[in-house]
Amino acid sequence: MATVNGYQSNTPVASPTATTATKQSVNPVKTVDSQSVLKRLQSELMALMMSGDSGISAFPEEDNIFSWKGTIHGSKDTVFEGTEYKLSLYFPNDYPFKPPKVKFETGCFHPNVDVYGNICLDILQDKWSSAYDVRTILISIQSLLGEPNISSPLNSQAAQLWCNQEEYRKMVEKLYKPPSARIEGV
Amino acid sequence: MVSDSITNASIPSIPNSKDFAKKKRTNRSAKLKQCKLDARREQWLSQGAVKSKGCKDGLGDDRKERDRALENSRQREEDNNNDRSIHHESDSESPSNSPVNSLLSGGGTDSATNFGGSSGSSSSSGSSVCGSSTGGCCSGSITEEEEEDGCLDDWEAVADALAADDDNNNNKTEVEHDNPCYQSPSESQLSVQSDSLHDLTSEFGLDSVNSMPDSARVGYNMRAWRPDDAFRPQTLPNLAKQRSFPASDRRFVPGGVPWTCNNVLTVPSSCPICCEELDFTDSNFLPCLCGFRLCLFCHKRILEEDGRCPGCRKPYKRDEIESEASVQGGSLTFRLARSCSMIARS
């Protein structure tokens, strides 16, 4: 409630009416916050399953809806065609006001993905908007595969090789471990 | 169409029949009131030139004149024993054969010769094609204004005023009211037969008329006052009513601007950030010019953090927020604030 009042004092004319007052009386509690995250994530899951986007999928892990596993298929006519990458998504308690932490679980030879699977993507950092959701994140990462940002690479070797697409494709095939094979290997 | 000579020939018979015609009209108006609503819808559906006066004055006239025309053509055909009478029989079964065409051709010189031969008064029926149709055109604009004023109930007054206005036309058409009395038995029989044909014409008149550039005027007028016709089969007005419902809806759409706005305002039923349902205040809350909507709570939360609109990443404008927060109670005043901000932007 204190933060709410502080906000009101910052905006002098703002005197929330009855409708907003009731909302505020419900919302400040932390548990309600996580409940709203829950609702948001459930709604996203539903939207993702209904959308039927090809090449992307995601689903929460067994007992934790704040931790999802996603898959991305390399787009056609890119060096990543025919590949499939597993990702993990961890949603903070203040999602969607803060972005989820997204990592490649499958090794990916890409200029903007480091050896640990960390992704350098603006919308997952400073360009994050609470209007983004799992679906748009996965689509963005999918398009990032085919259109890397060479100027700020995490993997400089991949960035240098990117200009030679044939060699790059060979490298992708050489380093690519299908998710299932990786599990077998482990 | 109709030649001038026929029109002139009809004029001498006017004074005799005028009073009688008015009485008849009064009686007819009682019947007209029943299907007034249908008529209005139909008129709204049909365009400018064909309006209520045509329904009122030309109702009987033009109908009869059309019947007459058909009768004439029929008579002529029967007299001549040519193939067209058979063609007309088939018309009732396949109305797409454009009876209007034959009707129009018959309504011209043929009817004039036939009726000139039978009786003086009925000879004017041929001319009424011209008279009443022009009358319908003139009255069309007048009654259109009446319609907008919402005083369509005063049909008789309108009709009388119009009758006074264009005396010439009405004089010709009023004669038509007498025509049933002058109808010879053979004619009335024929009119019964031609009724079916005529109604089929009414159904398909518009389509067939559209393809006829010159004669379309008369044919179009014919269609307009058909729903008012007292002799009309019961099925057709219902059909017209159904057909004209969308038109009436469309008519009220301009008045229903709030409805349209409301629809736009409530496009997202739930907040895209927290997925909670937007209540009335939320759905009228437009914090950013980009049009991205969210609930007040999420908006507040974002203001606490980076204060950027999730839709466009631009920082929320403080003054805008204040103005909108001050009028959160009512959507109407909110919209005012919104429009103000839009003006400020441009």
Coordinates of C-alpha atoms in Angstrom, one line a residue:
Chain A
M1 CA 0.0 0.0 0.0
A2 CA 2.9 2.3 0.7
T3 CA 4.1 2.1 -2.8
V4 CA 0.7 2.8 -4.1
N5 CA 0.3 5.9 -2.0
G6 CA 3.7 7.0 -3.1
Y7 CA 2.7 6.7 -6.7
Q8 CA -0.4 8.7 -6.1
S9 CA 1.6 11.5 -4.5
N10 CA 3.8 11.6 -7.5
T11 CA 0.8 12.3 -9.7
P12 CA -1.1 14.9 -7.9
V13 CA -4.3 14.8 -9.8
A14 CA -4.5 11.1 -9.8
S15 CA -7.2 10.1 -7.3
P16 CA -8.2 6.6 -8.3
T17 CA -11.9 6.0 -8.2
A18 CA -13.8 3.2 -6.5
T19 CA -12.9 0.7 -9.2
T20 CA -9.2 1.2 -8.9
A21 CA -9.4 1.4 -5.2
T22 CA -10.9 -2.1 -5.0
K23 CA -8.2 -3.3 -7.3
Q24 CA -5.5 -1.9 -5.2
S25 CA -6.9 -3.4 -2.1
V26 CA -6.5 -6.8 -3.7
N27 CA -3.3 -6.5 -5.5
P28 CA -0.5 -5.2 -3.2
V29 CA 0.0 -8.6 -1.6
K30 CA 2.9 -10.5 -3.0
T31 CA 0.9 -13.8 -3.3
V32 CA -1.6 -12.1 -5.5
D33 CA 1.3 -10.9 -7.6
S34 CA 2.4 -14.4 -8.3
Q35 CA -1.1 -15.5 -8.8
S36 CA -1.4 -12.9 -11.6
V37 CA 1.8 -14.2 -13.1
L38 CA 0.3 -17.7 -12.9
K39 CA -2.7 -16.5 -14.8
R40 CA -0.6 -14.8 -17.3
L41 CA 1.5 -17.8 -17.9
Q42 CA -1.5 -20.1 -18.2
S43 CA -3.0 -17.8 -20.7
E44 CA 0.2 -17.7 -22.6
L45 CA 0.4 -21.5 -22.7
M46 CA -3.1 -21.6 -24.0
A47 CA -2.4 -19.0 -26.6
L48 CA 0.8 -20.8 -27.7
M49 CA -1.0 -24.1 -28.1
M50 CA -3.9 -22.6 -30.0
S51 CA -1.7 -20.5 -32.3
G52 CA -0.3 -23.6 -34.1
D53 CA 2.9 -21.8 -35.0
S54 CA 5.2 -24.1 -37.0
G55 CA 8.7 -24.5 -35.7
I56 CA 8.2 -23.4 -32.2
S57 CA 6.8 -25.0 -29.1
A58 CA 7.0 -24.6 -25.4
F59 CA 5.5 -26.3 -22.3
P60 CA 6.0 -25.8 -18.6
E61 CA 8.1 -28.3 -16.7
E62 CA 6.3 -30.9 -14.7
D63 CA 5.7 -29.1 -11.4
N64 CA 6.8 -25.6 -12.0
I65 CA 4.9 -23.3 -14.3
F66 CA 7.6 -20.7 -13.9
S67 CA 10.1 -23.0 -15.7
W68 CA 9.4 -23.9 -19.3
K69 CA 11.1 -25.9 -21.9
G70 CA 10.8 -24.8 -25.5
T71 CA 12.0 -26.0 -28.9
I72 CA 12.9 -24.1 -32.0
H73 CA 13.3 -25.5 -35.4
G74 CA 15.8 -23.8 -37.8
S75 CA 14.0 -21.9 -40.4
K76 CA 13.9 -23.0 -44.0
D77 CA 16.5 -21.5 -46.3
T78 CA 18.9 -20.7 -43.5
V79 CA 22.0 -22.5 -42.4
F80 CA 20.0 -23.8 -39.4
E81 CA 17.5 -25.6 -41.6
G82 CA 16.7 -29.0 -40.3
T83 CA 18.0 -28.4 -36.9
E84 CA 16.1 -28.4 -33.6
Y85 CA 17.1 -26.5 -30.5
K86 CA 15.9 -26.9 -27.0
L87 CA 15.6 -23.9 -24.8
S88 CA 14.8 -23.2 -21.2
L89 CA 12.7 -20.3 -20.0
Y90 CA 12.6 -19.2 -16.4
F91 CA 10.0 -16.6 -15.5
P92 CA 10.7 -14.3 -12.6
N93 CA 8.0 -13.5 -10.1
D94 CA 7.6 -10.1 -11.5
Y95 CA 7.0 -11.4 -15.0
P96 CA 5.9 -9.9 -17.4
F97 CA 7.3 -6.7 -16.1
K98 CA 10.7 -8.3 -16.2
P99 CA 11.8 -10.6 -19.0
P100 CA 12.2 -14.3 -18.6
K101 CA 15.7 -15.9 -18.6
V102 CA 16.0 -17.8 -21.8
K103 CA 18.9 -20.1 -22.6
F104 CA 19.8 -22.6 -25.3
E105 CA 19.9 -26.1 -23.8
T106 CA 21.1 -27.5 -27.0
G107 CA 24.5 -26.2 -28.1
C108 CA 24.0 -23.7 -30.9
F109 CA 26.7 -22.3 -33.1
H110 CA 25.5 -18.8 -33.5
P111 CA 27.1 -15.4 -33.3
N112 CA 24.7 -14.3 -30.6
V113 CA 24.7 -17.4 -28.5
D114 CA 27.7 -18.2 -26.2
V115 CA 29.0 -21.6 -25.3
Y116 CA 26.7 -21.8 -22.2
G117 CA 23.7 -21.2 -24.3
N118 CA 23.1 -17.6 -23.2
I119 CA 21.4 -15.5 -25.8
C120 CA 22.2 -11.9 -26.6
L121 CA 18.9 -10.6 -27.7
D122 CA 17.8 -7.0 -27.0
I123 CA 14.2 -7.9 -26.3
L124 CA 15.3 -10.3 -23.6
Q125 CA 17.2 -7.5 -21.9
D126 CA 16.8 -3.7 -22.3
K127 CA 14.2 -3.9 -25.1
W128 CA 11.9 -6.1 -23.2
S129 CA 8.3 -5.2 -23.1
S130 CA 5.6 -6.7 -20.9
A131 CA 3.6 -7.1 -24.1
Y132 CA 6.0 -9.8 -25.3
D133 CA 5.2 -13.4 -24.4
V134 CA 6.6 -16.8 -24.9
R135 CA 5.4 -17.1 -28.4
T136 CA 6.9 -13.8 -29.5
I137 CA 10.2 -14.7 -27.7
L138 CA 10.5 -18.0 -29.4
I139 CA 9.6 -16.4 -32.8
S140 CA 12.2 -13.8 -32.2
I141 CA 14.9 -16.3 -31.3
Q142 CA 13.9 -18.3 -34.4
S143 CA 14.4 -15.3 -36.6
L144 CA 17.6 -14.5 -34.8
L145 CA 19.1 -17.8 -35.9
G146 CA 18.8 -16.8 -39.5
E147 CA 19.6 -13.1 -39.0
P148 CA 22.3 -12.7 -36.4
N149 CA 23.6 -9.5 -35.1
I150 CA 27.2 -9.7 -36.2
S151 CA 28.3 -6.4 -34.7
S152 CA 27.9 -7.5 -31.1
P153 CA 28.8 -11.2 -31.1
L154 CA 29.0 -13.6 -28.1
N155 CA 30.6 -16.1 -30.3
S156 CA 33.2 -14.3 -32.4
Q157 CA 34.2 -17.4 -34.3
A158 CA 30.6 -17.8 -35.5
A159 CA 30.4 -14.1 -36.4
Q160 CA 33.5 -14.4 -38.5
L161 CA 32.3 -17.5 -40.3
W162 CA 28.9 -16.1 -40.9
C163 CA 29.9 -14.4 -44.2
N164 CA 30.7 -17.8 -45.6
Q165 CA 27.4 -19.5 -45.5
E166 CA 28.6 -22.8 -46.9
E167 CA 31.3 -23.2 -44.4
Y168 CA 29.0 -22.0 -41.7
R169 CA 26.5 -24.7 -42.6
K170 CA 29.2 -27.3 -42.4
M171 CA 30.1 -26.0 -39.0
V172 CA 26.5 -26.1 -37.8
E173 CA 26.1 -29.7 -39.0
K174 CA 29.4 -30.7 -37.4
L175 CA 28.5 -29.2 -34.0
Y176 CA 24.9 -30.0 -34.0
K177 CA 23.7 -32.5 -31.5
P178 CA 20.0 -33.3 -31.7
P179 CA 18.3 -32.9 -28.3
S180 CA 17.6 -36.6 -28.1
A181 CA 21.1 -37.5 -29.0
R182 CA 22.5 -35.1 -26.5
I183 CA 20.4 -36.8 -23.8
E184 CA 21.7 -40.1 -24.8
G185 CA 25.2 -38.8 -24.8
V186 CA 24.8 -37.5 -21.3
Chain B
M1 CA -42.6 5.4 -73.1
V2 CA -45.6 7.6 -73.5
S3 CA -46.0 10.1 -76.1
D4 CA -47.2 13.7 -75.5
S5 CA -50.3 13.4 -77.6
I6 CA -51.6 10.8 -75.2
T7 CA -51.0 12.9 -72.2
N8 CA -52.8 15.8 -73.7
A9 CA -55.7 13.6 -74.6
S10 CA -56.2 12.6 -71.0
I11 CA -56.5 16.1 -69.6
P12 CA -60.1 16.8 -70.5
S13 CA -61.4 14.1 -68.4
I14 CA -59.8 15.4 -65.2
P15 CA -62.4 17.7 -63.6
N16 CA -65.2 15.2 -63.5
S17 CA -63.3 12.6 -61.6
K18 CA -61.2 14.7 -59.2
D19 CA -63.5 14.8 -56.2
F20 CA -64.3 11.2 -56.4
A21 CA -60.7 10.4 -56.6
K22 CA -60.1 12.2 -53.4
K23 CA -62.7 10.2 -51.5
K24 CA -61.2 7.1 -52.8
R25 CA -57.9 8.2 -51.6
T26 CA -59.1 8.8 -48.1
N27 CA -60.5 5.3 -48.0
R28 CA -57.3 3.9 -49.3
S29 CA -55.2 5.7 -46.8
A30 CA -56.7 3.6 -44.1
K31 CA -55.4 0.5 -45.8
L32 CA -52.2 2.3 -46.4
K33 CA -51.6 2.9 -42.8
Q34 CA -51.3 -0.8 -42.2
C35 CA -48.5 -1.3 -44.5
K36 CA -47.0 2.1 -43.9
L37 CA -44.0 0.8 -42.0
D38 CA -43.3 -1.7 -44.7
A39 CA -43.6 1.1 -47.2
R40 CA -41.2 3.2 -45.4
R41 CA -38.6 0.5 -45.3
E42 CA -39.1 -0.3 -48.8
Q43 CA -38.8 3.3 -49.8
W44 CA -35.7 3.6 -47.8
L45 CA -34.4 0.6 -49.6
S46 CA -35.3 1.9 -53.0
Q47 CA -33.6 5.1 -54.1
G48 CA -34.4 8.8 -54.3
A49 CA -36.8 9.2 -57.1
V50 CA -39.2 6.6 -55.9
K51 CA -40.8 7.8 -52.7
S52 CA -43.9 7.9 -50.6
K53 CA -45.9 10.1 -52.8
G54 CA -45.5 7.5 -55.5
C55 CA -46.8 5.0 -53.0
K56 CA -49.7 7.2 -52.0
D57 CA -50.8 8.7 -55.3
G58 CA -49.3 6.5 -57.7
L59 CA -50.1 3.4 -55.8
G60 CA -53.4 2.7 -57.4
D61 CA -52.7 4.7 -60.4
D62 CA -49.5 3.3 -61.5
R63 CA -50.4 -0.1 -60.5
K64 CA -53.5 0.1 -62.5
E65 CA -51.8 1.8 -65.3
R66 CA -49.3 -1.0 -65.3
D67 CA -52.1 -3.5 -65.1
R68 CA -53.7 -1.6 -67.9
A69 CA -50.6 -1.7 -69.9
L70 CA -50.4 -5.4 -69.4
E71 CA -54.0 -5.7 -70.1
N72 CA -53.6 -3.7 -73.2
S73 CA -50.7 -5.7 -74.4
R74 CA -52.6 -8.8 -73.5
Q75 CA -55.7 -7.6 -75.2
R76 CA -53.7 -6.7 -78.2
E77 CA -51.9 -10.0 -78.1
E78 CA -55.1 -11.9 -77.8
D79 CA -56.6 -9.9 -80.5
N80 CA -53.7 -10.5 -82.7
N81 CA -53.4 -14.1 -81.6
N82 CA -49.7 -13.7 -81.7
D83 CA -47.1 -15.7 -79.7
R84 CA -46.5 -13.1 -77.1
S85 CA -49.6 -14.1 -75.0
I86 CA -48.1 -17.5 -74.6
H87 CA -44.9 -15.8 -73.7
H88 CA -46.8 -13.9 -71.0
E89 CA -48.2 -17.1 -69.6
S90 CA -44.8 -18.4 -69.2
D91 CA -43.8 -15.2 -67.5
S92 CA -45.7 -16.2 -64.5
E93 CA -43.7 -19.3 -64.2
S94 CA -40.4 -17.8 -65.1
P95 CA -40.4 -14.2 -64.1
S96 CA -36.9 -13.6 -65.2
N97 CA -38.3 -13.1 -68.7
S98 CA -38.6 -9.5 -67.8
P99 CA -42.3 -8.8 -68.0
V100 CA -41.3 -5.2 -67.6
N101 CA -40.1 -5.1 -71.1
S102 CA -43.3 -6.2 -72.6
L103 CA -45.2 -4.0 -70.1
L104 CA -43.3 -1.0 -71.2
S105 CA -43.8 -1.6 -74.8
G106 CA -47.4 -2.3 -74.2
G107 CA -47.8 0.8 -72.0
G108 CA -47.0 3.1 -74.8
T109 CA -48.8 3.4 -78.0
D110 CA -50.7 0.2 -77.7
S111 CA -52.6 1.1 -74.6
A112 CA -53.4 4.5 -76.0
T113 CA -55.1 3.0 -79.0
N114 CA -56.9 0.4 -77.0
F115 CA -58.3 2.7 -74.4
G116 CA -59.0 5.5 -76.7
G117 CA -61.3 3.1 -78.4
S118 CA -63.0 1.8 -75.2
S119 CA -63.8 5.0 -73.2
G120 CA -62.6 8.5 -72.7
S121 CA -61.6 8.3 -69.1
S122 CA -59.7 5.1 -69.3
S123 CA -57.7 6.4 -72.2
S124 CA -56.0 8.5 -69.6
S125 CA -54.5 5.4 -68.1
G126 CA -51.9 5.4 -70.8
S127 CA -50.9 8.9 -70.1
S128 CA -50.7 8.3 -66.4
V129 CA -47.5 6.4 -67.0
C130 CA -46.0 9.7 -67.7
G131 CA -48.0 11.8 -65.2
S132 CA -47.7 9.7 -62.2
S133 CA -44.1 8.8 -62.8
T134 CA -43.1 12.4 -63.0
G135 CA -45.2 13.1 -59.9
G136 CA -43.4 10.4 -58.1
C137 CA -40.1 11.9 -59.0
C138 CA -41.1 15.3 -57.8
S139 CA -42.6 14.1 -54.6
G140 CA -39.6 11.9 -53.9
S141 CA -37.4 14.7 -52.7
I142 CA -40.1 16.3 -50.6
T143 CA -41.1 13.2 -48.8
E144 CA -37.5 12.4 -48.2
E145 CA -37.2 15.4 -46.1
E146 CA -40.4 14.4 -44.3
E147 CA -38.8 11.1 -43.6
E148 CA -35.9 12.7 -41.9
D149 CA -38.1 14.9 -39.8
G150 CA -39.8 11.8 -38.7
C151 CA -43.4 13.0 -39.5
L152 CA -44.1 10.3 -42.0
D153 CA -47.4 9.5 -40.2
D154 CA -49.1 12.4 -41.9
W155 CA -49.4 10.6 -45.2
E156 CA -52.6 12.1 -46.2
A157 CA -51.5 15.6 -45.6
V158 CA -48.3 15.0 -47.5
A159 CA -50.2 13.5 -50.3
D160 CA -52.7 16.3 -50.4
A161 CA -50.1 18.9 -50.3
L162 CA -48.3 17.2 -53.1
A163 CA -51.5 17.0 -55.0
A164 CA -51.9 20.7 -54.7
D165 CA -48.3 21.2 -55.7
D166 CA -48.2 19.4 -58.9
D167 CA -51.8 19.7 -60.0
N168 CA -51.1 18.7 -63.5
N169 CA -49.6 15.5 -62.7
N170 CA -52.1 14.6 -60.1
N171 CA -55.0 15.6 -62.2
K172 CA -53.8 13.0 -64.6
T173 CA -53.2 10.4 -61.9
E174 CA -56.4 11.1 -60.0
V175 CA -58.3 10.1 -62.9
E176 CA -56.8 6.8 -62.4
H177 CA -58.7 6.3 -59.1
D178 CA -61.9 6.3 -61.1
N179 CA -60.7 3.8 -63.5
P180 CA -61.8 0.8 -61.6
C181 CA -65.3 2.1 -62.0
Y182 CA -64.9 2.4 -65.7
Q183 CA -63.2 -0.8 -66.0
S184 CA -65.1 -3.1 -68.3
P185 CA -65.7 -6.6 -67.1
S186 CA -63.2 -8.0 -69.5
E187 CA -60.6 -5.6 -68.3
S188 CA -61.1 -6.6 -64.6
Q189 CA -60.7 -10.2 -65.5
L190 CA -57.6 -9.4 -67.4
S191 CA -56.3 -7.4 -64.4
V192 CA -56.7 -10.4 -62.2
Q193 CA -54.7 -12.4 -64.6
S194 CA -52.1 -9.8 -64.9
D195 CA -51.8 -9.5 -61.2
S196 CA -49.7 -12.5 -60.9
L197 CA -47.6 -11.3 -63.7
H198 CA -47.4 -7.9 -62.2
D199 CA -46.3 -9.2 -58.8
L200 CA -43.7 -11.2 -60.4
T201 CA -42.6 -8.0 -62.1
S202 CA -42.4 -6.4 -58.7
E203 CA -40.1 -9.1 -57.4
F204 CA -37.8 -9.0 -60.3
G205 CA -38.5 -5.6 -61.5
L206 CA -35.3 -4.1 -60.0
D207 CA -33.1 -6.6 -61.6
S208 CA -34.6 -6.4 -64.9
V209 CA -34.8 -2.7 -64.7
N210 CA -31.2 -2.2 -63.9
S211 CA -30.3 -3.6 -67.2
M212 CA -32.5 -1.1 -69.0
P213 CA -31.1 2.3 -69.1
D214 CA -33.9 4.3 -70.7
S215 CA -37.0 2.6 -69.5
A216 CA -35.5 2.0 -66.1
R217 CA -37.2 5.0 -64.6
V218 CA -40.7 3.8 -65.0
G219 CA -39.9 0.3 -64.0
Y220 CA -38.1 1.5 -61.0
N221 CA -41.0 3.7 -59.9
M222 CA -43.3 0.8 -60.3
R223 CA -41.4 -1.2 -57.8
A224 CA -41.3 1.4 -55.2
W225 CA -45.0 1.7 -54.5
R226 CA -45.8 -1.9 -54.8
P227 CA -45.5 -2.7 -51.2
D228 CA -48.3 -0.2 -50.5
D229 CA -50.6 -1.7 -53.0
A230 CA -53.8 -2.7 -51.3
F231 CA -54.2 -5.5 -53.8
R232 CA -50.8 -6.8 -53.1
P233 CA -50.5 -10.5 -51.9
Q234 CA -49.8 -10.8 -48.3
T235 CA -46.5 -12.6 -48.9
L236 CA -44.8 -9.8 -50.6
P237 CA -44.9 -7.2 -47.9
N238 CA -43.3 -9.7 -45.5
L239 CA -40.6 -10.4 -48.0
A240 CA -40.0 -6.7 -48.3
K241 CA -39.9 -6.3 -44.6
Q242 CA -37.3 -9.0 -44.2
R243 CA -35.3 -7.7 -47.1
S244 CA -35.3 -4.2 -45.7
F245 CA -34.3 -5.0 -42.2
P246 CA -30.6 -4.7 -43.0
A247 CA -31.3 -1.4 -44.6
S248 CA -33.0 0.0 -41.5
D249 CA -30.1 -1.3 -39.4
R250 CA -27.7 0.5 -41.7
R251 CA -29.7 3.6 -41.3
F252 CA -29.3 3.6 -37.6
V253 CA -25.6 2.9 -37.6
P254 CA -24.8 6.6 -38.0
G255 CA -26.8 7.3 -35.0
G256 CA -25.1 4.4 -33.2
V257 CA -21.7 5.9 -33.2
P258 CA -21.4 5.3 -29.5
W259 CA -21.9 1.7 -30.1
T260 CA -19.2 1.6 -32.7
C261 CA -16.9 3.4 -30.3
N262 CA -17.7 1.2 -27.5
N263 CA -16.9 -1.8 -29.7
V264 CA -13.5 -0.4 -30.5
L265 CA -12.9 0.5 -26.9
T266 CA -13.6 -3.0 -25.6
V267 CA -11.6 -4.9 -28.2
P268 CA -9.2 -6.4 -25.7
S269 CA -11.4 -8.0 -23.1
S270 CA -8.5 -8.7 -20.8
C271 CA -5.4 -6.9 -20.0
P272 CA -2.5 -8.2 -22.2
I273 CA -0.1 -7.9 -19.3
C274 CA -1.8 -9.6 -16.4
C275 CA -4.6 -11.3 -18.3
E276 CA -7.2 -10.1 -15.9
E277 CA -10.4 -8.9 -17.3
L278 CA -10.6 -5.2 -18.1
D279 CA -13.4 -3.6 -16.2
F280 CA -15.3 -0.5 -17.4
T281 CA -12.7 1.9 -16.2
D282 CA -9.9 -0.1 -17.7
S283 CA -11.5 -0.5 -21.0
N284 CA -11.9 3.2 -21.3
F285 CA -8.3 3.8 -20.2
L286 CA -6.0 4.7 -23.1
P287 CA -2.7 5.7 -21.5
C288 CA -0.6 5.9 -24.7
L289 CA -1.2 7.4 -28.1
C290 CA -0.1 4.1 -29.7
G291 CA -3.4 2.6 -28.6
F292 CA -2.0 -0.1 -26.4
R293 CA -4.4 -0.8 -23.6
L294 CA -3.8 -2.3 -20.3
C295 CA -5.4 -2.3 -16.9
L296 CA -4.8 0.5 -14.5
F297 CA -2.9 -1.7 -12.1
C298 CA -0.4 -2.9 -14.7
H299 CA -0.1 0.7 -15.9
K300 CA 0.7 1.8 -12.4
R301 CA 3.2 -1.0 -12.0
I302 CA 5.0 0.0 -15.2
L303 CA 5.1 3.6 -14.1
E304 CA 6.9 2.5 -11.0
E305 CA 9.5 0.8 -13.1
D306 CA 10.6 2.1 -16.5
G307 CA 7.4 4.0 -17.3
R308 CA 7.4 2.9 -20.9
C309 CA 4.4 1.8 -22.8
P310 CA 4.6 -2.0 -23.5
G311 CA 3.1 -1.4 -26.9
C312 CA 5.6 1.2 -28.3
R313 CA 8.3 1.4 -25.7
K314 CA 7.9 5.1 -25.5
P315 CA 7.8 6.7 -22.1
Y316 CA 4.3 7.4 -20.8
K317 CA 3.6 11.1 -20.8
R318 CA 3.0 12.3 -17.3
D319 CA 0.6 15.1 -18.1
E320 CA -1.4 12.8 -20.2
I321 CA -1.7 10.4 -17.3
E322 CA -2.7 13.1 -15.0
S323 CA -5.5 14.3 -17.2
E324 CA -6.8 10.9 -17.7
A325 CA -6.5 9.9 -14.1
S326 CA -8.5 12.9 -13.2
V327 CA -11.4 11.8 -15.2
Q328 CA -11.2 8.1 -14.7
G329 CA -14.7 8.0 -13.4
G330 CA -16.5 8.6 -16.7
S331 CA -15.7 7.3 -20.1
L332 CA -17.1 10.3 -21.7
T333 CA -14.8 12.8 -20.1
F334 CA -12.0 10.4 -20.6
R335 CA -12.5 10.4 -24.3
L336 CA -12.4 14.2 -24.1
A337 CA -9.0 14.0 -22.5
R338 CA -7.9 11.5 -25.1
S339 CA -8.9 13.7 -27.9
C340 CA -7.2 16.6 -26.3
S341 CA -4.0 14.7 -26.1
M342 CA -4.3 13.8 -29.7
I343 CA -4.7 17.4 -30.6
A344 CA -1.7 18.3 -28.5
R345 CA 0.3 15.7 -30.4
S346 CA -0.6 17.0 -33.8

